[in-house]
Amino acid sequence: MGEVQAYAALLRGQFRSLTSYRASFAVELLSNIGGTALDVLTVLVLFRATRTVAGFSLTEGLLIVALSSFGFALADFFVGNIDRMKDYVRTGTMDAVLVRPLAVLPQLVLMDLPVRKALRLVVSGGVLVTALRLNDIEWTAARILLLVLTPVAGAVFFASIFVLSASVAFWWIDSGEFGSAFTYGGRDFTSYPIAVYSGWFRAVFAYAMGFGFVAYQPAVALLGRTDPLGLPAWAGFVSPLAAVIAAAVAAVGWRTGIRHYRSTGS
């Protein structure tokens, strides 16, 4: 109970600091819509040049980017601030966090919960609803379950990438760009049909690292399409397993990093 009250106090303090400058908060709230808007706009521009991409129509492509964007927006809202780990290490904030009798990761998340990104969640959800309405999906119990699981699994997967990338800062403080290549780069990778990639690049990122199960394979299963890459329909239901594996790897990386951390002495 004491821990819950401590976390609630951290969250209230964060919310008060954000709302102290209301105009700035409102501007940040609106400007954060841009990320999702650009994701969708990029796909729309691409389909102006061609009727299909890797055999997928505009509405089918919109479903893929919508699943990817909504999962990423959820992860970015809850743990996205962890990509500031290099600042926490360099400024000694980690020292203060570690001496408190609370788990480290929840503290860091609640210390800087990006409430300004809340509207981005709403827009991403709206794009997903629109994509579902534009596609002629034959709804079954399995597909409804898949629709519920996919954004949650996508959020867990991207959150794991955020945490794993942040863990690198325990060894390599200026690893921000390296981490962004997997977090934001991974979001961009999952916004298109995986069939547009080829060779070792697709094999490594889509299947070995699991990015292909975030949006593409679930979208193929929802649409009832035959996967042009030859995977069976049940591959769309692998996304929760990919998320669990990613979370386990991230947990190991995070705990190893915490044990490796040396105080800045501040």
Short mmCIF file of C-alpha atoms in Angstrom, two decimals:
data_model
loop_
_atom_site.label_atom_id
_atom_site.label_comp_id
_atom_site.label_asym_id
_atom_site.label_seq_id
_atom_site.Cartn_x
_atom_site.Cartn_y
_atom_site.Cartn_z
CA MET A 1 0.00 0.00 0.00
CA GLY A 2 2.88 2.31 0.84
CA GLU A 3 4.47 1.71 -2.55
CA VAL A 4 1.21 2.51 -4.33
CA GLN A 5 0.95 5.80 -2.45
CA ALA A 6 4.54 6.64 -3.35
CA TYR A 7 3.92 5.94 -7.05
CA ALA A 8 0.70 8.00 -6.88
CA ALA A 9 2.64 10.90 -5.33
CA LEU A 10 5.18 10.74 -8.18
CA LEU A 11 2.37 10.78 -10.74
CA ARG A 12 0.58 13.71 -9.06
CA GLY A 13 3.82 15.69 -8.94
CA GLN A 14 4.42 15.02 -12.64
CA PHE A 15 0.88 16.11 -13.54
CA ARG A 16 1.14 19.30 -11.46
CA SER A 17 4.42 20.26 -13.13
CA LEU A 18 2.88 19.75 -16.57
CA THR A 19 -0.26 21.76 -15.89
CA SER A 20 1.65 24.63 -14.27
CA TYR A 21 2.38 25.89 -17.78
CA ARG A 22 -1.00 25.29 -19.41
CA ALA A 23 -0.32 27.00 -22.73
CA SER A 24 2.89 25.04 -23.21
CA PHE A 25 1.09 21.83 -22.22
CA ALA A 26 -1.70 22.49 -24.74
CA VAL A 27 0.80 23.19 -27.56
CA GLU A 28 2.74 20.00 -26.80
CA LEU A 29 -0.51 18.02 -26.61
CA LEU A 30 -1.54 19.16 -30.10
CA SER A 31 1.92 18.96 -31.67
CA ASN A 32 2.26 15.31 -30.67
CA ILE A 33 -0.52 14.41 -33.07
CA GLY A 34 2.01 15.04 -35.82
CA GLY A 35 3.83 11.74 -35.34
CA THR A 36 0.79 9.59 -36.08
CA ALA A 37 -0.38 11.95 -38.82
CA LEU A 38 2.97 11.65 -40.59
CA ASP A 39 2.88 7.84 -40.35
CA VAL A 40 -0.50 7.76 -42.10
CA LEU A 41 0.37 10.54 -44.55
CA THR A 42 3.49 8.68 -45.68
CA VAL A 43 1.41 5.63 -46.55
CA LEU A 44 -1.18 7.75 -48.39
CA VAL A 45 1.54 9.47 -50.43
CA LEU A 46 3.05 6.10 -51.30
CA PHE A 47 -0.27 4.81 -52.60
CA ARG A 48 -0.73 7.89 -54.79
CA ALA A 49 2.19 6.60 -56.85
CA THR A 50 0.91 3.03 -57.16
CA ARG A 51 -2.40 1.20 -56.70
CA THR A 52 -0.85 -1.63 -54.70
CA VAL A 53 2.29 -2.17 -52.62
CA ALA A 54 3.52 -5.77 -52.49
CA GLY A 55 0.00 -6.81 -53.52
CA PHE A 56 -1.74 -4.81 -50.75
CA SER A 57 -4.31 -2.11 -51.53
CA LEU A 58 -4.52 1.31 -49.89
CA THR A 59 -7.11 0.26 -47.31
CA GLU A 60 -5.13 -2.88 -46.45
CA GLY A 61 -1.96 -0.83 -46.13
CA LEU A 62 -3.84 1.60 -43.89
CA LEU A 63 -4.78 -1.29 -41.58
CA ILE A 64 -1.12 -2.31 -41.27
CA VAL A 65 0.09 1.19 -40.42
CA ALA A 66 -2.86 1.68 -38.03
CA LEU A 67 -2.03 -1.46 -36.04
CA SER A 68 1.62 -0.45 -35.91
CA SER A 69 0.92 3.18 -34.92
CA PHE A 70 -1.58 2.31 -32.19
CA GLY A 71 0.75 -0.26 -30.59
CA PHE A 72 3.66 2.16 -30.78
CA ALA A 73 1.61 5.06 -29.38
CA LEU A 74 0.61 2.91 -26.37
CA ALA A 75 4.24 1.94 -25.71
CA ASP A 76 5.50 5.49 -26.25
CA PHE A 77 2.91 6.86 -23.82
CA PHE A 78 3.76 4.47 -20.98
CA VAL A 79 7.53 3.95 -21.31
CA GLY A 80 8.69 6.25 -24.13
CA ASN A 81 10.40 8.62 -21.70
CA ILE A 82 12.86 5.85 -20.82
CA ASP A 83 14.82 6.81 -23.93
CA ARG A 84 16.14 9.69 -21.81
CA MET A 85 18.19 7.18 -19.86
CA LYS A 86 21.47 8.75 -20.97
CA ASP A 87 20.40 11.99 -19.23
CA TYR A 88 19.38 10.12 -16.08
CA VAL A 89 22.79 8.41 -15.97
CA ARG A 90 24.84 11.49 -16.86
CA THR A 91 23.10 13.87 -14.44
CA GLY A 92 23.07 11.42 -11.53
CA THR A 93 19.28 11.09 -11.46
CA MET A 94 19.77 7.33 -11.36
CA ASP A 95 21.64 7.72 -8.05
CA ALA A 96 18.60 9.34 -6.44
CA VAL A 97 16.25 6.75 -7.93
CA LEU A 98 18.29 3.79 -6.74
CA VAL A 99 18.37 4.87 -3.09
CA ARG A 100 14.56 4.90 -2.88
CA PRO A 101 12.87 1.70 -1.68
CA LEU A 102 10.91 1.39 -4.92
CA ALA A 103 11.39 -0.46 -8.19
CA VAL A 104 13.58 1.56 -10.57
CA LEU A 105 11.66 1.28 -13.84
CA PRO A 106 8.22 2.37 -12.49
CA GLN A 107 9.89 5.35 -10.82
CA LEU A 108 11.53 6.49 -14.06
CA VAL A 109 8.29 6.02 -15.98
CA LEU A 110 6.17 7.99 -13.50
CA MET A 111 8.75 10.73 -13.01
CA ASP A 112 8.23 11.86 -16.59
CA LEU A 113 5.03 10.24 -17.84
CA PRO A 114 4.41 11.96 -21.21
CA VAL A 115 0.79 13.02 -20.65
CA ARG A 116 1.32 15.39 -23.60
CA LYS A 117 1.20 12.32 -25.86
CA ALA A 118 -2.32 11.33 -24.74
CA LEU A 119 -3.98 12.90 -27.78
CA ARG A 120 -1.72 10.85 -30.02
CA LEU A 121 -3.28 7.74 -28.52
CA VAL A 122 -6.75 8.99 -29.38
CA VAL A 123 -5.77 9.79 -32.99
CA SER A 124 -4.06 6.41 -33.43
CA GLY A 125 -7.16 4.65 -32.14
CA GLY A 126 -9.32 6.68 -34.52
CA VAL A 127 -7.13 5.71 -37.49
CA LEU A 128 -7.41 2.04 -36.51
CA VAL A 129 -11.22 2.23 -36.30
CA THR A 130 -11.30 3.94 -39.71
CA ALA A 131 -9.03 1.28 -41.25
CA LEU A 132 -11.23 -1.50 -39.86
CA ARG A 133 -14.37 0.10 -41.31
CA LEU A 134 -12.76 0.59 -44.75
CA ASN A 135 -11.76 -3.08 -45.04
CA ASP A 136 -14.34 -5.79 -45.66
CA ILE A 137 -13.39 -8.07 -42.77
CA GLU A 138 -15.39 -11.22 -42.09
CA TRP A 139 -15.58 -11.10 -38.31
CA THR A 140 -15.24 -14.31 -36.34
CA ALA A 141 -14.56 -14.89 -32.66
CA ALA A 142 -10.90 -15.62 -33.45
CA ARG A 143 -10.48 -12.39 -35.42
CA ILE A 144 -12.14 -10.30 -32.69
CA LEU A 145 -9.74 -11.84 -30.18
CA LEU A 146 -6.84 -11.11 -32.56
CA LEU A 147 -7.95 -7.48 -32.89
CA VAL A 148 -7.91 -7.10 -29.10
CA LEU A 149 -4.57 -8.86 -28.64
CA THR A 150 -2.64 -7.23 -31.48
CA PRO A 151 -2.40 -3.62 -30.16
CA VAL A 152 -1.60 -4.89 -26.64
CA ALA A 153 1.07 -7.27 -27.94
CA GLY A 154 2.43 -4.51 -30.19
CA ALA A 155 2.62 -2.14 -27.22
CA VAL A 156 4.46 -4.73 -25.09
CA PHE A 157 6.82 -5.46 -27.98
CA PHE A 158 7.68 -1.80 -28.61
CA ALA A 159 7.91 -1.10 -24.85
CA SER A 160 10.43 -3.94 -24.62
CA ILE A 161 12.47 -2.38 -27.42
CA PHE A 162 12.36 0.97 -25.56
CA VAL A 163 13.60 -0.63 -22.33
CA LEU A 164 16.23 -2.79 -24.03
CA SER A 165 17.57 0.20 -25.99
CA ALA A 166 17.67 2.30 -22.81
CA SER A 167 19.60 -0.45 -21.03
CA VAL A 168 22.48 0.06 -23.46
CA ALA A 169 23.05 3.48 -21.83
CA PHE A 170 24.40 1.71 -18.73
CA TRP A 171 27.45 0.75 -20.83
CA TRP A 172 27.33 3.33 -23.64
CA ILE A 173 25.89 6.62 -22.43
CA ASP A 174 25.55 8.27 -25.84
CA SER A 175 23.63 5.35 -27.30
CA GLY A 176 20.49 7.38 -28.04
CA GLU A 177 20.81 7.26 -31.83
CA PHE A 178 21.58 3.55 -31.70
CA GLY A 179 18.45 2.93 -29.62
CA SER A 180 16.28 5.12 -31.86
CA ALA A 181 17.26 2.97 -34.84
CA PHE A 182 15.35 0.08 -33.24
CA THR A 183 12.48 1.97 -31.58
CA TYR A 184 11.47 4.57 -34.17
CA GLY A 185 13.12 2.58 -36.96
CA GLY A 186 11.13 -0.46 -35.86
CA ARG A 187 7.90 1.56 -35.97
CA ASP A 188 8.66 2.63 -39.54
CA PHE A 189 9.60 -0.94 -40.51
CA THR A 190 6.27 -2.30 -39.27
CA SER A 191 4.22 0.36 -41.07
CA TYR A 192 4.52 -1.37 -44.45
CA PRO A 193 3.81 -4.87 -45.80
CA ILE A 194 6.82 -6.98 -44.89
CA ALA A 195 6.87 -8.30 -48.45
CA VAL A 196 8.40 -5.01 -49.64
CA TYR A 197 11.63 -5.95 -47.87
CA SER A 198 13.87 -8.73 -49.09
CA GLY A 199 16.79 -11.00 -48.34
CA TRP A 200 18.65 -11.00 -45.05
CA PHE A 201 17.15 -7.64 -44.02
CA ARG A 202 13.62 -9.11 -43.95
CA ALA A 203 14.78 -12.37 -42.37
CA VAL A 204 16.58 -10.60 -39.51
CA PHE A 205 14.20 -7.76 -38.68
CA ALA A 206 10.84 -9.31 -39.56
CA TYR A 207 11.29 -12.82 -38.23
CA ALA A 208 14.47 -13.18 -36.13
CA MET A 209 13.74 -9.95 -34.20
CA GLY A 210 9.96 -10.32 -34.45
CA PHE A 211 8.94 -7.00 -36.04
CA GLY A 212 6.94 -8.86 -38.68
CA PHE A 213 4.48 -10.07 -36.01
CA VAL A 214 3.63 -6.60 -34.71
CA ALA A 215 1.25 -5.50 -37.47
CA TYR A 216 1.82 -7.28 -40.79
CA GLN A 217 1.02 -10.90 -39.86
CA PRO A 218 -2.00 -9.94 -37.69
CA ALA A 219 -3.30 -7.73 -40.54
CA VAL A 220 -2.99 -10.62 -43.01
CA ALA A 221 -4.96 -12.85 -40.63
CA LEU A 222 -7.63 -10.19 -40.01
CA LEU A 223 -8.08 -9.62 -43.75
CA GLY A 224 -8.28 -13.37 -44.42
CA ARG A 225 -5.61 -13.04 -47.10
CA THR A 226 -3.01 -15.58 -48.17
CA ASP A 227 0.39 -14.37 -47.05
CA PRO A 228 2.51 -13.71 -50.19
CA LEU A 229 5.54 -14.77 -48.12
CA GLY A 230 4.01 -18.19 -47.51
CA LEU A 231 3.39 -18.16 -43.75
CA PRO A 232 0.18 -19.88 -42.57
CA ALA A 233 -2.82 -17.91 -41.26
CA TRP A 234 -2.06 -18.80 -37.62
CA ALA A 235 1.17 -16.76 -37.88
CA GLY A 236 -0.97 -13.71 -37.15
CA PHE A 237 -1.64 -15.10 -33.67
CA VAL A 238 2.09 -15.33 -32.88
CA SER A 239 2.25 -11.64 -31.93
CA PRO A 240 1.60 -12.23 -28.16
CA LEU A 241 4.37 -14.86 -28.09
CA ALA A 242 6.77 -12.46 -29.86
CA ALA A 243 5.84 -9.79 -27.28
CA VAL A 244 6.48 -12.14 -24.33
CA ILE A 245 9.90 -13.15 -25.73
CA ALA A 246 10.82 -9.49 -26.32
CA ALA A 247 9.72 -8.60 -22.76
CA ALA A 248 11.82 -11.42 -21.30
CA VAL A 249 14.92 -10.28 -23.24
CA ALA A 250 14.30 -6.67 -22.17
CA ALA A 251 13.94 -7.72 -18.51
CA VAL A 252 17.28 -9.55 -18.61
CA GLY A 253 18.98 -6.59 -20.31
CA TRP A 254 17.50 -4.10 -17.82
CA ARG A 255 18.45 -6.11 -14.72
CA THR A 256 21.96 -6.70 -16.06
CA GLY A 257 22.30 -2.96 -16.72
CA ILE A 258 21.11 -2.04 -13.21
CA ARG A 259 23.68 -4.40 -11.69
CA HIS A 260 26.37 -2.95 -13.93
CA TYR A 261 25.52 0.71 -13.12
CA ARG A 262 28.17 2.71 -11.31
CA SER A 263 27.25 5.91 -9.55
CA THR A 264 28.30 9.26 -11.03
CA GLY A 265 29.09 10.35 -7.48
CA SER A 266 26.73 13.30 -7.64
#
